[in-house]
PDB file of C-alpha atoms in Angstrom:
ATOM      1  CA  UNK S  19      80.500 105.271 112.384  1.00  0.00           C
ATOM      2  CA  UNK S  20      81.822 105.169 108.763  1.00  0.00           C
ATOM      3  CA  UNK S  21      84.967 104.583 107.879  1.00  0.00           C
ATOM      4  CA  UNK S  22      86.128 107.588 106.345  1.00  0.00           C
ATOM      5  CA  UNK S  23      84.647 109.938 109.525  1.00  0.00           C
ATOM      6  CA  UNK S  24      88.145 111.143 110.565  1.00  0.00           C
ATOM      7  CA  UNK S  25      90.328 114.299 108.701  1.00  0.00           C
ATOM      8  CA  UNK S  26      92.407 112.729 105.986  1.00  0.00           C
ATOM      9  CA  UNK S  27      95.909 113.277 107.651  1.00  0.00           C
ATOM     10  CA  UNK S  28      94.361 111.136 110.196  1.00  0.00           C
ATOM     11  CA  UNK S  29      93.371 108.470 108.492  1.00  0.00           C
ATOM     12  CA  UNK S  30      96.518 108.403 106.397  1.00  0.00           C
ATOM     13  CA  UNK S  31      98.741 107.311 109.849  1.00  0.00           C
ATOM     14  CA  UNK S  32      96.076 105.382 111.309  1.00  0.00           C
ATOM     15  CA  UNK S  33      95.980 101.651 110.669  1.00  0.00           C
ATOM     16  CA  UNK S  34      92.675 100.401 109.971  1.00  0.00           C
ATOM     17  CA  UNK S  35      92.470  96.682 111.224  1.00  0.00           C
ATOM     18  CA  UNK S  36      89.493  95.145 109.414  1.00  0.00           C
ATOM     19  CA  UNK S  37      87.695  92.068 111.040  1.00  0.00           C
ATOM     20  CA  UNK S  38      86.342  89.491 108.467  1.00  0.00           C
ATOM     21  CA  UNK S  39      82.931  88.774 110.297  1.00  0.00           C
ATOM     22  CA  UNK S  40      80.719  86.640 109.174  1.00  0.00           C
ATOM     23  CA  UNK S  41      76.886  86.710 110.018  1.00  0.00           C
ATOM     24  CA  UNK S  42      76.664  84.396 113.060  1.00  0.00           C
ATOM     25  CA  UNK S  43      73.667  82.276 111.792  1.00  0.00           C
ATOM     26  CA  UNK S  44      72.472  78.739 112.356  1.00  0.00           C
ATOM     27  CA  UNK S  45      73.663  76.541 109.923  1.00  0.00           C
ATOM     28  CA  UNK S  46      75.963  78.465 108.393  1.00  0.00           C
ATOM     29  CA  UNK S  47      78.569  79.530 110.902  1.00  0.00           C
ATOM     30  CA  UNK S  48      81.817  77.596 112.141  1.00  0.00           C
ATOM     31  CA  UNK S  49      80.059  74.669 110.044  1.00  0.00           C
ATOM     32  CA  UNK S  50      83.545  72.398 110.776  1.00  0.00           C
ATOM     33  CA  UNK S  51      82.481  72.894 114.859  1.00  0.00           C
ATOM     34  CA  UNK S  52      78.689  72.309 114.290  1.00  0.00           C
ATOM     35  CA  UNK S  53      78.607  68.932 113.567  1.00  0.00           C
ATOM     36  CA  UNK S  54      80.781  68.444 116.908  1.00  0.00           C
ATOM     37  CA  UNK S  55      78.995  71.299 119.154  1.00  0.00           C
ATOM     38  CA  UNK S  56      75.406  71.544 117.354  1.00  0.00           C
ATOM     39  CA  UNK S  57      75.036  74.408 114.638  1.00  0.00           C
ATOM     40  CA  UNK S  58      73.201  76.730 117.551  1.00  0.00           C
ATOM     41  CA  UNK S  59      76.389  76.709 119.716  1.00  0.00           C
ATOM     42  CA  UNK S  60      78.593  77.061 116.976  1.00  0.00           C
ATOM     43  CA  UNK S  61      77.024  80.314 115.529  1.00  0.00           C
ATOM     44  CA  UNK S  62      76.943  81.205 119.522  1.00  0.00           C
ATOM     45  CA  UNK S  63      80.901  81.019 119.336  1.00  0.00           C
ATOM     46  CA  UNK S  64      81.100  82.647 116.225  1.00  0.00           C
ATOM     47  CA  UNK S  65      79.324  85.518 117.519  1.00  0.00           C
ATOM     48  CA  UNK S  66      81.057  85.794 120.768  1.00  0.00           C
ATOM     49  CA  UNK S  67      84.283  85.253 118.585  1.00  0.00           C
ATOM     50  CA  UNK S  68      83.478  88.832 116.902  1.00  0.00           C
ATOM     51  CA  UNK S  69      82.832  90.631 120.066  1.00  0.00           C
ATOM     52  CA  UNK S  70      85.972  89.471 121.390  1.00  0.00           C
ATOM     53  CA  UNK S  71      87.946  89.866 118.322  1.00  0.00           C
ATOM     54  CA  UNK S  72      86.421  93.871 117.872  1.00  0.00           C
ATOM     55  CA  UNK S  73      87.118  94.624 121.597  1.00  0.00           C
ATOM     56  CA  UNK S  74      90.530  93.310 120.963  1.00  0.00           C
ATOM     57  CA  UNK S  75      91.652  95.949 118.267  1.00  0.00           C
ATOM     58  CA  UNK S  76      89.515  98.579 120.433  1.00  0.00           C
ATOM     59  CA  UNK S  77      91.793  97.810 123.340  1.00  0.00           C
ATOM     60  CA  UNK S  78      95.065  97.720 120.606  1.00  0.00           C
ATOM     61  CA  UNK S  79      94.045 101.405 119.536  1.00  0.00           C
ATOM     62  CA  UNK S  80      94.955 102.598 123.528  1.00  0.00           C
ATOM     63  CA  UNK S  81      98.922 101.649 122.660  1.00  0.00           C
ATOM     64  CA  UNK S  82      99.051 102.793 118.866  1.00  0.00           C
ATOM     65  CA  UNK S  83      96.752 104.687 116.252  1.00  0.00           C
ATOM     66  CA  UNK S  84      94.405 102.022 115.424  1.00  0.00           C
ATOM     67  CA  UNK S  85      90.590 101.923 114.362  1.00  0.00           C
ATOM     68  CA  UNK S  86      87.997  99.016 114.185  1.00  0.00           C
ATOM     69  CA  UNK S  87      86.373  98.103 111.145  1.00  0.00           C
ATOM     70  CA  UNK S  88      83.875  94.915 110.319  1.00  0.00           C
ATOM     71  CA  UNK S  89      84.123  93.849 107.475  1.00  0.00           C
ATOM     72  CA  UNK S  90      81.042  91.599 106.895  1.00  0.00           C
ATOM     73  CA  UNK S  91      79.265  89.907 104.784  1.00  0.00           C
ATOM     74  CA  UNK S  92      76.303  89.069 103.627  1.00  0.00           C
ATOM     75  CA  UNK S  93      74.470  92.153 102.229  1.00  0.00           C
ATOM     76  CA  UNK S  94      71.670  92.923 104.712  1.00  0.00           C
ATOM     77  CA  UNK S  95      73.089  91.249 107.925  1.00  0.00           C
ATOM     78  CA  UNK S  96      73.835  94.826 109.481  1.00  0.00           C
ATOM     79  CA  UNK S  97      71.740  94.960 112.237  1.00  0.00           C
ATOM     80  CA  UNK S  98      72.630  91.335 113.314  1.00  0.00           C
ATOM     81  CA  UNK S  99      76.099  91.967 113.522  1.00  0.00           C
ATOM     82  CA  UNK S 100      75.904  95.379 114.729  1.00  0.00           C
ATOM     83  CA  UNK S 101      74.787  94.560 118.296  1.00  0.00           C
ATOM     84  CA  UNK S 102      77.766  91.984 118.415  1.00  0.00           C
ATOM     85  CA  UNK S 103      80.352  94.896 118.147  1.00  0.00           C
ATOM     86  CA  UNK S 104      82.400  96.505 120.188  1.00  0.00           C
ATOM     87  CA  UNK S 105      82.128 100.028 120.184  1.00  0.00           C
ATOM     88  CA  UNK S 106      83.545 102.153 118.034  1.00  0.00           C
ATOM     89  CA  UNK S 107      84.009  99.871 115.298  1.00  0.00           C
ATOM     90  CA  UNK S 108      82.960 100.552 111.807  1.00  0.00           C
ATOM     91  CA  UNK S 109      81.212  98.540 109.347  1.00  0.00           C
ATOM     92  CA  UNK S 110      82.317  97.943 105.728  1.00  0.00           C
ATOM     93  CA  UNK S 111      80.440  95.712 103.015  1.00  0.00           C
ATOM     94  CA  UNK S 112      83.355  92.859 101.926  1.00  0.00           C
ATOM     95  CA  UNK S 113      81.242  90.087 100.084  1.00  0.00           C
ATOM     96  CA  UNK S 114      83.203  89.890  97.243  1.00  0.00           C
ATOM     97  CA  UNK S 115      81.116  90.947  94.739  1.00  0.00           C
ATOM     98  CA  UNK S 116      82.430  94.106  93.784  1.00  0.00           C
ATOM     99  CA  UNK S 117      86.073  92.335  92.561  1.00  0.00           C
ATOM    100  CA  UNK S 118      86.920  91.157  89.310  1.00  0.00           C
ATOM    101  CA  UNK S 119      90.602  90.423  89.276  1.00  0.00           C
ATOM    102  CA  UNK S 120      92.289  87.644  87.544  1.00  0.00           C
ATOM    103  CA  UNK S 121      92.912  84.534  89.850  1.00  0.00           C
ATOM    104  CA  UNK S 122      91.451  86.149  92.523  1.00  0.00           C
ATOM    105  CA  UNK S 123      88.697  83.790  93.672  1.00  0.00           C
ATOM    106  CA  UNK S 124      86.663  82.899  96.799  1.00  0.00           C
ATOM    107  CA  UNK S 125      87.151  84.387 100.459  1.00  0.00           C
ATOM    108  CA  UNK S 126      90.435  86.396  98.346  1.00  0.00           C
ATOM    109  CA  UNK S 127      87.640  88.833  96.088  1.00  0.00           C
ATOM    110  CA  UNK S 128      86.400  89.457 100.101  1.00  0.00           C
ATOM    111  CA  UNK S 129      89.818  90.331 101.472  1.00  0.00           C
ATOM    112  CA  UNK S 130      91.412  92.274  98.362  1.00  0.00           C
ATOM    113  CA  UNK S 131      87.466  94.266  98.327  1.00  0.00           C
ATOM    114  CA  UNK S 132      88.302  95.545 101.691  1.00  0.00           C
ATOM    115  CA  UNK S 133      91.663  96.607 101.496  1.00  0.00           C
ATOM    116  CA  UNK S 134      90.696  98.159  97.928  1.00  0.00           C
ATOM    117  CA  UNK S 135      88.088  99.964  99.961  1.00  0.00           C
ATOM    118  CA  UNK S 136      90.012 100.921 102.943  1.00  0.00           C
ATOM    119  CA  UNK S 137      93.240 102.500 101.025  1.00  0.00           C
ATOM    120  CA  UNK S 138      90.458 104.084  98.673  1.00  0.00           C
ATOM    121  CA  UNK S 139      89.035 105.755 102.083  1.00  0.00           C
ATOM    122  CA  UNK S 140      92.508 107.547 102.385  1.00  0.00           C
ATOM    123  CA  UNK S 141      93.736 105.126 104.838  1.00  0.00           C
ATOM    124  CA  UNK S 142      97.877 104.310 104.740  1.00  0.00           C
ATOM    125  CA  UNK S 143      97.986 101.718 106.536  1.00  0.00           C
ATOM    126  CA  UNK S 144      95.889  98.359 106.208  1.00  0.00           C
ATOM    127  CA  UNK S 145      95.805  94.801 107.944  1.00  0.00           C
ATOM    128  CA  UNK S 146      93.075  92.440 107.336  1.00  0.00           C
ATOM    129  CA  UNK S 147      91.925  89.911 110.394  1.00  0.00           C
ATOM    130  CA  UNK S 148      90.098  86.854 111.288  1.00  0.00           C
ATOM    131  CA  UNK S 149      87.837  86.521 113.512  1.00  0.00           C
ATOM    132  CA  UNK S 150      88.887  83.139 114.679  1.00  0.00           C
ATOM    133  CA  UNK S 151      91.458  83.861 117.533  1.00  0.00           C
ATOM    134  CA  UNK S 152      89.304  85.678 120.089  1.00  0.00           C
ATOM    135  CA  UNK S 153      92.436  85.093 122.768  1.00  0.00           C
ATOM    136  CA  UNK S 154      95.446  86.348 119.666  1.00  0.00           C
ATOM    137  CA  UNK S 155      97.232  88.650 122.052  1.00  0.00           C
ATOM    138  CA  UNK S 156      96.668  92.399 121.989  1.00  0.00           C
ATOM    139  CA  UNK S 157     100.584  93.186 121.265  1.00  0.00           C
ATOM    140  CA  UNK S 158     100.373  91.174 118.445  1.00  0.00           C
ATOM    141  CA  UNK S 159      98.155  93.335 116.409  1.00  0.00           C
ATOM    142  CA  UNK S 160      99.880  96.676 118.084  1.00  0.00           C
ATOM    143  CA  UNK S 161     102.835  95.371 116.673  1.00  0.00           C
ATOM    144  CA  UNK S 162     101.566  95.169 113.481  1.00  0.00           C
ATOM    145  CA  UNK S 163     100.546  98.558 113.341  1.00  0.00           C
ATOM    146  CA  UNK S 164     104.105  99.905 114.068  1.00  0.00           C
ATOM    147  CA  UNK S 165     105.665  97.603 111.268  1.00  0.00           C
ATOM    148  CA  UNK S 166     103.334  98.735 109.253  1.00  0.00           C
ATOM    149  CA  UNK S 167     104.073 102.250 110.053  1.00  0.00           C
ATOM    150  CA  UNK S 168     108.340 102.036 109.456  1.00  0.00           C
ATOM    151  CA  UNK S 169     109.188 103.646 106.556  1.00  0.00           C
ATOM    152  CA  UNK S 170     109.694 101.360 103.093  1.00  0.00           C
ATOM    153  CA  UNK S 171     107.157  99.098 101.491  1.00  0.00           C
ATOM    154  CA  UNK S 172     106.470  95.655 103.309  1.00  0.00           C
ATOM    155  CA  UNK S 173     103.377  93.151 104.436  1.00  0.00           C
ATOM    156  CA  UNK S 174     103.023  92.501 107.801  1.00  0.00           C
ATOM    157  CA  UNK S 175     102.000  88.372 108.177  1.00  0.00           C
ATOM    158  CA  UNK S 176     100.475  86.408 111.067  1.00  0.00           C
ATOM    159  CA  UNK S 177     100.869  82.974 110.611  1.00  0.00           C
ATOM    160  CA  UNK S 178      98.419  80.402 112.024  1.00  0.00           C
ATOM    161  CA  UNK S 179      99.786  77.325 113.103  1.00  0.00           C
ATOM    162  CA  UNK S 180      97.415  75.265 110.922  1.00  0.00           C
ATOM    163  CA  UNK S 181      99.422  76.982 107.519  1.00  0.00           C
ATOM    164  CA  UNK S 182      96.868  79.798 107.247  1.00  0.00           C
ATOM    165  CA  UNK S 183      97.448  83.379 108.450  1.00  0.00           C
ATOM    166  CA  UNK S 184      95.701  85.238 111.165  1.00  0.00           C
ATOM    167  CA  UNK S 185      96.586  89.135 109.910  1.00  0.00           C
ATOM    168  CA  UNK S 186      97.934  90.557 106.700  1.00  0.00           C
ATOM    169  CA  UNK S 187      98.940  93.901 106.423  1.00  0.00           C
ATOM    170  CA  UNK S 188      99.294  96.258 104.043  1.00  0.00           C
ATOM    171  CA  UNK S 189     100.714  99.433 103.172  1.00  0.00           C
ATOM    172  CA  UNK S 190      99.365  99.485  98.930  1.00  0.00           C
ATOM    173  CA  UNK S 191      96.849  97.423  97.566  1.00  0.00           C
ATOM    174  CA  UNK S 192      99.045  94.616  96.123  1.00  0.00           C
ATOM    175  CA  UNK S 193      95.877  92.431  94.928  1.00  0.00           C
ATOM    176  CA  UNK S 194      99.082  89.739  93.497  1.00  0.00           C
ATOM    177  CA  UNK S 195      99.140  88.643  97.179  1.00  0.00           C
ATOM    178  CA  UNK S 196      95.384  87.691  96.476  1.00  0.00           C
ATOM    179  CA  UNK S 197      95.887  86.192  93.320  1.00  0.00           C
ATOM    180  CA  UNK S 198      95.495  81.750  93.166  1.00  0.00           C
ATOM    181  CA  UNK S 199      95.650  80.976  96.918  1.00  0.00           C
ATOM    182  CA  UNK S 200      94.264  77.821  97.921  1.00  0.00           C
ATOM    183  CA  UNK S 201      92.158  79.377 100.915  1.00  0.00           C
ATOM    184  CA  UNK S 202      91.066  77.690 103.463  1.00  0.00           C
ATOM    185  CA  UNK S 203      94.400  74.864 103.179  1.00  0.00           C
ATOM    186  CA  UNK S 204      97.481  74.458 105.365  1.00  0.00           C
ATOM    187  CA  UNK S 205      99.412  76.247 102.687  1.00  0.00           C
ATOM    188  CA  UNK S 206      97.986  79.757 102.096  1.00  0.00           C
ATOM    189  CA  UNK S 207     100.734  81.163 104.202  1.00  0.00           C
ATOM    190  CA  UNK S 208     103.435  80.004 102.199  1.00  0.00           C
ATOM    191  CA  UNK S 209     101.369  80.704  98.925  1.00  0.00           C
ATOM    192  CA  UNK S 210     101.043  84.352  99.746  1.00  0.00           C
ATOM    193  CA  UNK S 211     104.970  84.458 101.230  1.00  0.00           C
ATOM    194  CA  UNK S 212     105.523  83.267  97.366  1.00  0.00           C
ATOM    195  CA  UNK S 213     103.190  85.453  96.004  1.00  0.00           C
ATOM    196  CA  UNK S 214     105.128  88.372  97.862  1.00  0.00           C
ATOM    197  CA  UNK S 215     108.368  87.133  96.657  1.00  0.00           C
ATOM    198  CA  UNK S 216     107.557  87.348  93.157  1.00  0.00           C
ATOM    199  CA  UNK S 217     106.217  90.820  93.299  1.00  0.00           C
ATOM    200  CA  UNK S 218     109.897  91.639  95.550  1.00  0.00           C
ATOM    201  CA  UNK S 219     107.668  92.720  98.633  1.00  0.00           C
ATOM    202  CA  UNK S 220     109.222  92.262 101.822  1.00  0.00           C
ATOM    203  CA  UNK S 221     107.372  90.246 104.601  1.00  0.00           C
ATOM    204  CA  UNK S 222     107.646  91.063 108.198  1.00  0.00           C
ATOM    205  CA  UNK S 223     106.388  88.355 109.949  1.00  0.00           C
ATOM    206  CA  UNK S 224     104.560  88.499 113.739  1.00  0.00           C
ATOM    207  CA  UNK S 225     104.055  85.303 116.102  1.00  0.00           C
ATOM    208  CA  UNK S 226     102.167  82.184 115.310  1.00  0.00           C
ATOM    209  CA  UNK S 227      98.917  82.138 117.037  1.00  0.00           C
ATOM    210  CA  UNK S 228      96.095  79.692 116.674  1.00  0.00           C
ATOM    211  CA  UNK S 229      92.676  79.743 115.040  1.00  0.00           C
ATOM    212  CA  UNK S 230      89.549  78.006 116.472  1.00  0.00           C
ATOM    213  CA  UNK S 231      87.705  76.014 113.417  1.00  0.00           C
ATOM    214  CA  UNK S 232      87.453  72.433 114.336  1.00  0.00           C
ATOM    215  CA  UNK S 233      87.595  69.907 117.549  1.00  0.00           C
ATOM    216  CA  UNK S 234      91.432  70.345 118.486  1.00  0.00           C
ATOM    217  CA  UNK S 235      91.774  73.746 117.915  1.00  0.00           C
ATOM    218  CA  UNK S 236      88.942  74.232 120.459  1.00  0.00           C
ATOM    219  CA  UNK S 237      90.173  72.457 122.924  1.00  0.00           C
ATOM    220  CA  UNK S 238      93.350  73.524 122.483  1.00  0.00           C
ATOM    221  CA  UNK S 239      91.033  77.122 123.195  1.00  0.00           C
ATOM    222  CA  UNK S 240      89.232  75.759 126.288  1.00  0.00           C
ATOM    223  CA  UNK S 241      92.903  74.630 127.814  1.00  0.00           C
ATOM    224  CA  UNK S 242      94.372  77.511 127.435  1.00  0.00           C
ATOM    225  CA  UNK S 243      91.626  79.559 129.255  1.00  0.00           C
ATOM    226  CA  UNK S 244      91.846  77.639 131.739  1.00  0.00           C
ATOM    227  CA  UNK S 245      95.646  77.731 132.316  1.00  0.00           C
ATOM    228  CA  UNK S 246      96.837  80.518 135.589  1.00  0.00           C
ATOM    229  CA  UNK S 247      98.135  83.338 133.356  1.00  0.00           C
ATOM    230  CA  UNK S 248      97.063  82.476 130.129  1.00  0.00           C
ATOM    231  CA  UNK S 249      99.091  85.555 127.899  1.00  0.00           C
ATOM    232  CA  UNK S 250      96.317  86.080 125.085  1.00  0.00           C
ATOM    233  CA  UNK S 251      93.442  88.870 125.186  1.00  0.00           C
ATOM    234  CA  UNK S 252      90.890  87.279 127.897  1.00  0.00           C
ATOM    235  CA  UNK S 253      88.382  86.746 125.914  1.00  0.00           C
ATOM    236  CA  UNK S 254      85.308  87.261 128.112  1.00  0.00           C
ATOM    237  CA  UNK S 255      82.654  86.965 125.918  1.00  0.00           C
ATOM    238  CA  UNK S 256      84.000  83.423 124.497  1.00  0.00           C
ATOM    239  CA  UNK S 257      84.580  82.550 127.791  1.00  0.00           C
ATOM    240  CA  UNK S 258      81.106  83.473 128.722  1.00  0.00           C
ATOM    241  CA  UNK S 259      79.981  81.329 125.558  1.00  0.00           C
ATOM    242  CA  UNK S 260      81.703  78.252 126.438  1.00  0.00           C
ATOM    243  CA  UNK S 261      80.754  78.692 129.980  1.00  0.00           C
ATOM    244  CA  UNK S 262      77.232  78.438 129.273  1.00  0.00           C
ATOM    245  CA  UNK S 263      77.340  75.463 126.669  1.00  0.00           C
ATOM    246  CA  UNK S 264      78.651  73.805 129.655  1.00  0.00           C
ATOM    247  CA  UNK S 265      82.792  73.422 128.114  1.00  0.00           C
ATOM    248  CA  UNK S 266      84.270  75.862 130.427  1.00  0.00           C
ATOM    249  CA  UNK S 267      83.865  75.254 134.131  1.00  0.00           C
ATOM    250  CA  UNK S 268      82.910  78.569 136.032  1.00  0.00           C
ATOM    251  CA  UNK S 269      85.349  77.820 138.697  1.00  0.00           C
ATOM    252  CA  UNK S 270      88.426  77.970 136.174  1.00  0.00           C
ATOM    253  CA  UNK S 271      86.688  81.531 134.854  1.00  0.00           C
ATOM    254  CA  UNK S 272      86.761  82.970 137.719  1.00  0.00           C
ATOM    255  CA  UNK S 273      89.809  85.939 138.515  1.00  0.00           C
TER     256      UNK S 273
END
């Protein structure tokens, strides 16, 4: 499916939620986990991470006009990550390479590449999303959509509770928003709220929810599917993943 398959008045009210996947190899996937889990099981989460996260905004798109993208990287991992997909979401090339913008460095020439591409496509409406909170509750992103849709110009932020941000959505291209973050630090929420400021771009904010990149945080994952009516997505192919690395007791799974 390519992303610009639907009529253009379509696309224009649609909001395009692009997952930032990541090849799920050995080695090189959830490398803060793999020293703690073993690089096999990390890129095992990683991957099960993606189908969860896709099957997430599938499941958002029943409740308001939303469509699935990946937006991967590296060139030439397609038909790795293809199988690891829910269906009906797209795939879009976001490695960076194609941006050239001043102070916009590292995973920020990824991000500002796909929104560049996606409002390029005709879309109106853009969010960008990790692929790190396979439980982030559907309503979350459905909300995002609609705040996204309200008439005037805003961003749409989900803060993480470790100072990064799970979603950002767009409604233009504002690459400032991109421009000298510290990625990948506890402040490159309040970096881009500053960013936003200067440019006078209002920033509707969603819940905190939590990413899943190091020991706590995965706990805090493995707790919270097991806890009676846990209130994110379900999750079932992470819990399927930590099930079978032996961190999720079947019993607790089951229901």
């Amino acid at each position: 499916m390519d992303i610009t398959d639907k009529p253009l008045p379509e696309i224009r009210t649609t909001c395009a939620i692009a997952v930032m996947g990541k090849a799920p190899r050995s080695g090189s996937a959830k490398t803060r986990l793999a020293p703690i889990i073993g690089a096999d099981a990390a890129a095992a989460l990683s991957a099960a991470f993606l189908r969860d996260t896709t099957a997430n905004v599938i499941q958002a798109g029943q409740s308001a006009p939303i469509r699935s993208i990946v937006a991967y990287a590296p060139c030439g991992s397609e038909s790795l990550l293809q199988p690891l997909l829910a269906a009906g979401t797209s795939m879009l090339l976001a490695d960076g390479q194609a941006i050239e913008r001043p102070g916009v460095e590292g995973f920020g020439r990824c991000l500002l590449q796909t929104v560049e591409a996606l409002f390029d496509a005709g879309h109106g409406l853009v969010c960008v999303l990790n692929s790190d909170g396979p439980t982030l509750p559907t309503a979350y992103l459905v909300a995002a959509a609609r705040l996204l849709g309200a008439p005037g110009d805003r961003a749409v932020l989900g803060p993480t509770e470790d100072g990064g941000y799970y979603l950002l959505g767009l409604k233009r291209p504002h690459a400032a928003l991109f421009r000298n973050i510290s990625w990948s630090t506890s402040v490159v929420a309040a970096e881009t709220r500053a960013r936003a400021a200067e440019i006078g771009l209002e920033i509707a904010a969603l819940p905190k929810w939590f990413d899943i990149d190091d020991g706590p945080a995965l706990e805090q994952l493995v707790i919270s599917l097991e806890t009676a009516g846990h209130d994110g997505f379900p999750a079932p192919a992470t819990r399927a993943a930590l099930r079978a690395l032996g961190l999720l007791t079947p019993v607790a799974c089951e229901g």
